[in-house]
Coordinates of C-alpha atoms and ligand atoms in Angstrom, one line a residue:
X1453 CA -0.2 -0.2 0.0
X1454 CA 1.0 3.3 -0.8
X1455 CA 1.2 5.8 2.0
X1456 CA 1.4 9.6 2.5
X1457 CA 4.9 9.2 3.4
X1458 CA 5.8 7.2 0.1
X1459 CA 4.2 10.1 -2.1
X1460 CA 6.5 12.6 0.1
X1461 CA 10.1 10.7 -0.9
X1462 CA 8.6 10.5 -4.2
X1463 CA 8.1 14.0 -4.7
X1464 CA 11.4 14.7 -3.2
X1465 CA 13.3 12.2 -5.5
X1466 CA 11.7 14.5 -8.8
X1467 CA 12.1 17.6 -7.1
X1468 CA 16.1 16.5 -7.1
X1469 CA 15.7 15.5 -10.5
X1470 CA 14.8 18.6 -11.9
X1471 CA 18.3 20.2 -11.6
X1472 CA 19.2 17.6 -14.6
X1473 CA 16.7 19.7 -16.6
X1474 CA 18.6 20.4 -20.1
X1475 CA 21.4 18.2 -19.5
X1476 CA 19.8 14.3 -19.7
X1477 CA 17.7 15.0 -22.9
X1478 CA 16.5 12.9 -25.1
X1479 CA 16.8 10.5 -21.8
X1480 CA 14.3 10.9 -19.2
X1481 CA 14.8 13.0 -15.7
X1482 CA 14.7 10.6 -12.8
X1483 CA 15.3 11.1 -9.1
X1484 CA 15.7 8.2 -6.8
X1485 CA 16.0 8.4 -2.8
X1486 CA 16.8 6.2 -0.4
X1487 CA 14.9 5.9 2.8
X1488 CA 15.2 3.6 6.0
X1489 CA 13.3 4.2 9.5
X1490 CA 11.7 7.6 7.9
X1491 CA 15.3 8.9 7.2
X1492 CA 16.7 9.6 4.0
X1493 CA 19.9 7.7 3.6
X1494 CA 20.9 8.5 -0.2
X1495 CA 20.1 10.9 -2.9
X1496 CA 20.6 10.7 -6.5
X1497 CA 19.3 11.7 -10.0
X1498 CA 20.5 11.2 -13.3
X1499 CA 22.7 14.0 -14.1
X1500 CA 23.8 13.7 -18.0
X1501 CA 23.2 11.9 -20.6
X1502 CA 24.9 8.9 -20.8
X1503 CA 25.6 8.9 -17.5
X1504 CA 24.8 6.8 -14.4
X1505 CA 20.9 6.2 -13.7
X1506 CA 19.3 7.6 -10.5
X1507 CA 19.1 4.3 -8.5
X1508 CA 23.0 3.8 -8.8
X1509 CA 23.5 7.5 -8.1
X1510 CA 21.3 7.5 -5.0
X1511 CA 23.1 4.2 -3.7
X1512 CA 26.5 5.4 -4.4
X1513 CA 25.7 8.6 -2.3
X1514 CA 24.2 6.2 0.5
X1515 CA 27.8 4.5 0.1
X1516 CA 29.4 8.3 0.4
X1517 CA 27.5 8.4 3.7
X1518 CA 28.7 5.5 5.1
X1519 CA 24.7 4.3 5.3
X1520 CA 23.6 0.7 4.7
X1521 CA 21.0 0.2 2.5
X1522 CA 20.4 -2.9 3.5
X1523 CA 16.9 -3.4 4.5
X1524 CA 15.5 0.3 3.1
X1525 CA 13.1 1.5 0.6
X1526 CA 14.1 2.9 -2.7
X1527 CA 12.0 5.9 -4.5
X1528 CA 12.4 6.4 -8.0
X1529 CA 10.5 8.4 -10.2
X1530 CA 10.9 6.0 -13.2
X1531 CA 10.7 1.9 -13.4
X1532 CA 14.4 0.5 -12.4
X1533 CA 15.6 -0.5 -16.1
X1534 CA 16.3 -4.2 -16.5
X1535 CA 18.8 -4.3 -19.9
X1536 CA 22.2 -2.8 -20.2
X1537 CA 22.4 0.8 -22.5
X1538 CA 24.9 3.0 -21.8
X1539 CA 25.1 1.8 -18.0
X1540 CA 24.5 -1.7 -16.4
X1541 CA 20.9 -2.4 -15.6
X1542 CA 19.8 -0.7 -12.5
X1543 CA 17.5 -3.2 -11.2
X1544 CA 20.7 -5.8 -11.1
X1545 CA 22.5 -3.3 -8.8
X1546 CA 19.6 -3.3 -6.4
X1547 CA 19.1 -6.7 -6.1
X1548 CA 22.6 -7.0 -5.2
X1549 CA 22.1 -4.1 -2.7
X1550 CA 20.1 -5.5 -0.5
X1551 CA 17.2 -2.6 -0.8
X1552 CA 14.0 -4.3 0.6
X1553 CA 11.5 -2.2 -1.3
X1554 CA 11.1 -0.4 -4.2
X1555 CA 8.2 2.5 -5.1
X1556 CA 8.5 3.7 -8.8
X1557 CA 6.1 6.5 -10.1
X1558 CA 5.7 5.9 -13.7
X1559 CA 6.2 2.4 -15.4
X1560 CA 9.2 2.2 -18.5
X1561 CA 7.5 2.2 -22.0
X1562 CA 11.0 1.3 -23.4
X1563 CA 10.6 -1.5 -25.2
X1564 CA 14.1 -3.3 -24.4
X1565 CA 14.6 -1.4 -21.2
X1566 CA 11.1 -2.0 -19.5
X1567 CA 10.4 -4.9 -16.8
X1568 CA 12.8 -3.8 -14.2
X1569 CA 9.6 -4.3 -11.5
X1570 CA 8.9 -7.6 -12.5
X1571 CA 12.4 -8.7 -12.3
X1572 CA 12.7 -6.9 -8.9
X1573 CA 9.6 -9.0 -7.5
X1574 CA 11.0 -12.4 -9.1
X1575 CA 14.3 -11.4 -7.0
X1576 CA 12.1 -11.3 -4.1
X1577 CA 11.7 -7.5 -3.8
X1578 CA 8.1 -6.0 -3.3
X1579 CA 7.9 -3.3 -5.9
X1580 CA 5.0 -0.8 -6.3
X1581 CA 4.0 1.7 -8.6
X1582 CA 2.2 5.0 -7.5
X1583 CA 1.4 8.3 -9.4
X1584 CA 0.2 9.7 -6.3
X1585 CA 2.9 12.1 -6.9
X1586 CA 2.0 14.3 -9.8
X1587 CA 5.5 16.0 -10.2
X1588 CA 7.3 12.3 -9.8
X1589 CA 4.8 11.3 -12.7
X1590 CA 5.6 13.9 -14.5
X1591 CA 9.2 14.6 -15.0
X1592 CA 9.3 11.6 -17.4
X1593 CA 6.7 12.5 -19.6
X1594 CA 8.6 13.6 -22.7
X1595 CA 10.7 10.6 -22.5
X1596 CA 7.7 8.7 -22.4
X1597 CA 5.5 10.7 -25.2
X1598 CA 8.6 10.2 -27.8
X1599 CA 9.1 6.8 -27.1
X1600 CA 5.4 6.1 -27.3
X1601 CA 4.5 8.5 -30.4
X1602 CA 7.8 9.2 -31.8
X1603 CA 6.9 13.3 -31.2
X1604 CA 9.3 15.7 -29.8
X1605 CA 8.0 16.9 -26.2
X1606 CA 6.7 20.7 -27.3
X1607 CA 6.6 23.6 -24.9
X1608 CA 4.4 26.4 -26.0
X1609 CA 5.2 30.1 -23.8
X1610 CA 3.9 33.4 -24.7
X1611 CA 3.8 36.5 -22.4
X1612 CA 0.1 37.9 -22.1
X1613 CA -1.5 40.8 -20.3
X1614 CA -4.3 40.0 -18.1
X1615 CA -7.2 40.5 -20.7
X1616 CA -5.3 37.4 -22.8
X1617 CA -3.4 39.9 -25.6
X1618 CA 0.0 39.1 -27.0
X1619 CA 0.2 41.9 -29.3
X1620 CA -1.4 45.3 -29.8
X1621 CA -3.4 45.9 -32.7
X1622 CA -0.8 46.7 -34.7
X1623 CA 1.6 43.7 -33.4
X1624 CA 3.6 45.4 -30.7
X1625 CA 4.5 43.0 -28.0
X1626 CA 8.0 44.1 -26.7
X1627 CA 7.7 44.1 -24.0
X1628 CA 4.9 41.9 -22.1
X1629 CA 6.2 40.5 -19.5
X1630 CA 9.2 42.1 -16.9
X1631 CA 12.8 41.6 -16.5
X1632 CA 12.5 38.4 -14.5
X1633 CA 9.8 36.7 -16.7
X1634 CA 12.4 37.4 -19.7
X1635 CA 15.2 36.1 -18.1
X1636 CA 13.6 32.9 -16.9
X1637 CA 12.7 32.6 -20.8
X1638 CA 16.0 32.9 -22.0
X1639 CA 16.7 29.9 -19.0
X1640 CA 14.6 27.6 -20.9
X1641 CA 16.3 28.6 -24.6
X1642 CA 19.2 27.5 -23.3
X1643 CA 18.3 24.1 -22.0
X1644 CA 16.1 22.6 -24.7
X1645 CA 17.1 21.5 -28.3
X1646 CA 14.9 24.0 -30.7
X1647 CA 12.9 26.9 -30.6
X1648 CA 10.2 27.2 -32.8
X1649 CA 8.2 30.4 -34.2
X1650 CA 6.1 31.6 -37.3
X1651 CA 6.9 33.9 -40.2
X1652 CA 4.5 36.7 -38.8
X1653 CA 6.8 37.0 -35.8
X1654 CA 10.0 36.9 -37.8
X1655 CA 8.4 39.6 -39.6
X1656 CA 7.0 41.4 -36.6
X1657 CA 9.8 41.5 -34.3
X1658 CA 12.8 40.0 -36.0
X1659 CA 13.9 38.0 -33.3
X1660 CA 17.2 36.2 -32.4
X1661 CA 15.8 33.8 -30.3
X1662 CA 19.1 32.7 -28.5
X1663 CA 19.7 32.7 -24.6
X1664 CA 21.3 35.4 -23.3
X1665 CA 23.0 36.1 -19.7
X1666 CA 22.2 32.8 -18.9
X1667 CA 24.8 29.5 -18.7
X1668 CA 24.4 27.5 -21.9
X1669 CA 23.3 23.8 -21.5
X1670 CA 22.7 23.0 -24.6
X1671 CA 22.6 24.6 -27.9
X1672 CA 18.9 25.0 -29.1
X1673 CA 18.7 25.4 -32.9
X1674 CA 16.1 28.1 -34.7
X1675 CA 13.2 26.7 -36.3
X1676 CA 10.9 29.0 -38.5
X1677 CA 7.6 27.6 -39.8
X1678 CA 8.0 29.7 -43.2
X1679 CA 5.3 27.9 -45.9
X1680 CA 6.8 30.0 -49.0
X1681 CA 10.1 30.9 -47.7
X1682 CA 9.4 34.7 -47.1
X1683 CA 12.2 34.9 -44.5
X1684 CA 13.9 38.1 -45.5
X1685 CA 17.7 37.9 -46.5
X1686 CA 18.2 40.6 -43.6
X1687 CA 16.4 38.6 -40.8
X1688 CA 18.3 38.8 -37.5
X1689 CA 18.1 34.9 -37.7
X1690 CA 19.7 34.3 -41.4
X1691 CA 22.7 36.7 -40.7
X1692 CA 23.3 34.2 -37.9
X1693 CA 23.1 31.3 -39.2
X1694 CA 26.6 30.4 -39.3
X1695 CA 27.3 30.9 -35.8
X1696 CA 23.5 29.4 -34.5
X1697 CA 21.8 26.3 -36.3
X1698 CA 19.1 27.6 -38.3
X1699 CA 16.3 25.6 -39.7
X1700 CA 13.4 27.3 -42.0
X1701 CA 10.4 24.5 -42.5
X1702 CA 8.2 25.2 -46.1
X1703 CA 5.8 23.5 -48.3
X1704 CA 7.7 20.9 -49.9
X1705 CA 5.5 20.8 -52.7
X1706 CA 6.2 24.6 -53.4
X1707 CA 9.6 23.6 -53.3
X1708 CA 10.5 23.0 -56.8
X1709 CA 9.0 26.3 -58.2
X1710 CA 11.7 28.6 -59.3
X1711 CA 11.0 31.3 -57.0
X1712 CA 11.4 29.1 -53.9
X1713 CA 14.5 27.1 -55.6
X1714 CA 16.0 30.6 -55.6
X1715 CA 15.0 31.4 -51.8
X1716 CA 16.2 28.2 -50.8
X1717 CA 19.5 28.7 -52.3
X1718 CA 19.9 31.9 -51.1
X1719 CA 19.0 31.0 -47.6
X1720 CA 21.5 27.9 -48.1
X1721 CA 24.7 30.2 -49.4
X1722 CA 23.5 32.2 -45.2
X1723 CA 23.9 28.9 -43.6
X1724 CA 20.1 28.3 -43.5
X1725 CA 18.8 24.5 -43.5
X1726 CA 15.8 24.4 -45.4
X1727 CA 13.0 21.7 -44.7
X1728 CA 11.0 20.8 -46.7
X1729 CA 7.5 19.6 -45.2
X1730 CA 4.5 18.5 -46.5
X1731 CA 1.9 21.1 -46.9
X1732 CA -1.5 21.2 -44.2
X1733 CA -4.6 18.9 -45.1
X1734 CA -6.7 22.0 -44.8
X1735 CA -4.3 23.9 -47.1
X1736 CA -2.9 27.0 -44.1
X1737 CA 0.4 26.5 -43.8
X1738 CA 2.6 23.5 -43.7
X1739 CA 2.2 20.3 -41.6
X1740 CA 3.2 20.5 -38.3
X1741 CA 3.0 17.0 -36.8
X1742 CA 5.4 15.9 -39.7
X1743 CA 7.5 18.9 -38.7
X1744 CA 8.2 17.5 -35.3
X1745 CA 8.3 14.5 -36.4
X1746 CA 11.2 15.5 -39.1
X1747 CA 12.9 17.3 -36.4
X1748 CA 13.2 14.3 -33.7
X1749 CA 14.1 11.5 -36.4
X1750 CA 16.0 14.4 -38.8
X1751 CA 18.0 16.5 -36.4
X1752 CA 17.6 15.0 -32.8
X1753 CA 15.5 17.3 -31.4
X1754 CA 13.6 16.0 -28.5
X1755 CA 12.5 19.5 -27.0
X1756 CA 11.1 22.3 -28.6
X1757 CA 10.2 25.5 -27.3
X1758 CA 7.6 27.2 -29.4
X1759 CA 7.6 31.0 -28.9
X1760 CA 5.6 32.1 -32.3
X1761 CA 2.4 34.2 -32.3
X1762 CA -1.6 33.4 -32.6
X1763 CA -1.0 32.1 -35.9
X1764 CA 1.5 29.1 -35.2
X1765 CA 0.0 28.6 -31.6
X1766 CA -3.6 28.1 -32.3
X1767 CA -2.9 25.3 -35.1
X1768 CA -0.5 23.6 -32.7
X1769 CA -3.4 23.9 -29.6
X1770 CA -6.1 22.8 -32.6
X1771 CA -3.6 19.7 -33.4
X1772 CA -3.5 18.8 -30.2
X1773 CA 0.4 19.4 -30.3
X1774 CA 1.4 21.0 -27.4
X1775 CA 2.4 19.3 -24.6
X1776 CA 3.3 22.0 -21.7
X1777 CA 2.0 25.8 -21.8
X1778 CA 4.5 28.2 -20.3
X1779 CA 2.3 31.5 -19.6
X1780 CA 3.5 34.6 -18.3
X1781 CA 0.6 37.2 -17.2
X1782 CA 1.5 41.0 -17.1
X1783 CA 0.1 43.4 -14.5
X1784 CA -1.2 45.4 -17.8
X1785 CA -4.5 45.3 -19.8
X1786 CA -5.2 46.3 -23.5
X1787 CA -8.9 46.2 -23.3
X1788 CA -8.8 46.3 -27.2
X1789 CA -10.7 43.5 -28.8
X1790 CA -8.4 44.1 -32.1
X1791 CA -5.5 43.4 -30.3
X1792 CA -4.4 40.0 -30.5
X1793 CA -4.8 36.9 -28.4
X1794 CA -2.8 34.4 -27.6
X1795 CA -4.2 31.7 -29.9
X1796 CA -6.6 31.8 -32.9
X1797 CA -8.4 29.0 -35.2
X1798 CA -11.1 26.7 -34.8
X1799 CA -10.3 25.5 -31.4
X1800 CA -13.8 25.7 -29.5
X1801 CA -17.1 27.4 -30.1
X1802 CA -18.5 26.1 -26.9
X1803 CA -17.1 25.8 -23.1
X1804 CA -17.8 21.7 -23.0
X1805 CA -15.8 21.6 -26.2
X1806 CA -13.0 24.3 -24.9
X1807 CA -9.3 22.7 -25.2
X1808 CA -8.5 22.2 -21.3
X1809 CA -4.8 21.9 -20.0
X1810 CA -4.5 20.8 -16.3
X1811 CA -2.6 23.6 -13.7
X1812 CA 1.0 22.4 -13.2
X1813 CA 3.0 25.0 -11.4
X1814 CA 2.3 29.0 -10.4
X1815 CA 5.3 31.4 -9.4
X1816 CA 5.2 34.7 -8.9
X1817 CA 8.3 36.3 -11.3
X1818 CA 9.0 39.5 -10.6
X1819 CA 5.6 41.5 -11.0
X1820 CA 4.4 38.8 -13.5
X1821 CA 2.8 35.5 -12.8
X1822 CA 4.3 32.2 -14.4
X1823 CA 2.0 29.4 -14.8
X1824 CA 2.7 26.1 -16.4
X1825 CA -0.4 23.8 -17.8
X1826 CA 0.1 20.2 -19.1
X1827 CA -2.3 18.8 -21.2
X1828 CA -4.6 16.1 -19.6
X1829 CA -2.8 13.1 -21.7
X1830 CA 0.9 13.3 -20.2
Ligands
NAP2572 N1 3.6 37.9 -26.2 C1 4.1 37.1 -26.8 O1 4.7 36.0 -26.2 C2 4.7 36.7 -28.7 C3 5.5 35.9 -28.6 C4 5.6 35.6 -30.4 C5 5.0 36.2 -31.3 N2 4.0 37.8 -30.8 C6 3.6 38.5 -31.2 O2 2.5 37.9 -32.2 C7 2.7 38.5 -33.4 C8 2.8 37.6 -34.8 O3 1.6 36.5 -34.8 P1 1.1 35.7 -36.0 O4 0.2 34.8 -35.5 O5 1.3 36.8 -37.5 O6 2.6 34.5 -36.2 P2 3.4 33.6 -36.0 O7 2.5 32.7 -35.4 O8 4.4 33.4 -35.6 O9 3.3 32.9 -37.5 C9 2.2 32.8 -38.2 C10 2.7 32.0 -39.7 O10 3.0 30.8 -39.7 C11 3.0 30.4 -41.3 N3 2.4 28.9 -40.7 C12 3.0 27.9 -41.6 N4 2.9 26.9 -40.9 C13 1.4 27.0 -39.9 C14 0.6 26.4 -39.8 N5 0.4 25.0 -40.1 N6 -0.3 27.1 -39.0 C15 -0.2 28.4 -38.7 N7 0.7 28.8 -38.9 C16 1.3 28.3 -40.2 C17 1.9 31.0 -41.6 O11 2.6 31.6 -42.4 P3 2.9 31.3 -44.2 O12 1.9 30.2 -44.4 O13 3.2 32.5 -44.9 O14 4.4 30.5 -44.1 C18 1.6 31.8 -40.4 O15 1.1 33.1 -41.0 C19 3.2 39.4 -33.5 O16 2.8 40.6 -33.2 C20 4.0 39.1 -32.6 O17 4.9 40.0 -31.7 C21 3.8 37.8 -29.2

């Protein structure tokens, strides 16, 4: 039976794991805690891609503290792995260690690595699964999604006024959120594989989309959804494409036309990689699911931060392609029905069919509020 005490330690393991965000992907964030007689005797997490798994890290931590783990309970956010990968299987290490019980938050969906819980039970170690800690279950969602669907994890971020507007009627949006919120966005950019925007935002804001003023954990490629390759040759992203990977996704069916071929050649000379994808079924822009699939399969992009306007965001929400939304609400109000709202399209015409997200976290950041939501399926 899972107790409140179990949930508390799963939560602790998850919070510990979060410090590796941006360092382990496409592997999952995993945390582990070892507890005996109600006392924490080992804490570990998966620190970097290819490094020791959280369970081994926690066992090593207990050894460093001179603690005996025999008879203890191990809490881990993901089912211990059952077959060797870059590291020997954790299940084997747990069985050898004398740990008496394992509690894990989420089953490993990996076709060859899963099955650790059954192996532990066969070895005489009781093993319980619990989703009582939403954080412990949720932190491996990006890994689970990628393994199951072949799509990257998509985080949509925007800054809005209290009345839900992301730009004025003339397209002005710099700046809605304050310094602290913007710094947090730069930190997010430094931890994902790609930042995706639409041509509308490029034309309106000419953004760089690079992380600035924060430690760089990984270099995010910039990706622009630009059906007809309209991106200006003097756009900031084009001018810096030799320094920062820059991809422009266009309609593959149009890519053969003379004008597109000329634009493509100009962009490629500037260092931009042009990615032709299928057009959308409804004829509006490119097929965004296909783009996301291509980004993962051909460019190893496992996490995507979307910093776009209402056009691209609307389609992503409409097609259920957003996993997480990071929303900054600034203490200002426009009160103008022609100011731009966060997402446009045919998302829902009634409250019963409205797209619903689960509130994941709320934080006060400077004068703004940061809200993090997750799609209910994850
Ligand atoms: N407050 C904020 O956080 C924030 C963030 C970003 C932007 N903004 C503001 O948003 C405004 C721009 O919004 P926007 O809607 O014009 O630009 P957008 O969402 O950045 O880009 C939309 C464009 O993307 C292209 N696209 C390609 N495939 C698409 C698809 N399947 N679905 C939808 N679009 C697709 C379309 O152009 P083509 O078909 O021509 O390629 C479309 O017009 C600006 O005023 C900017 O300042 C605010």
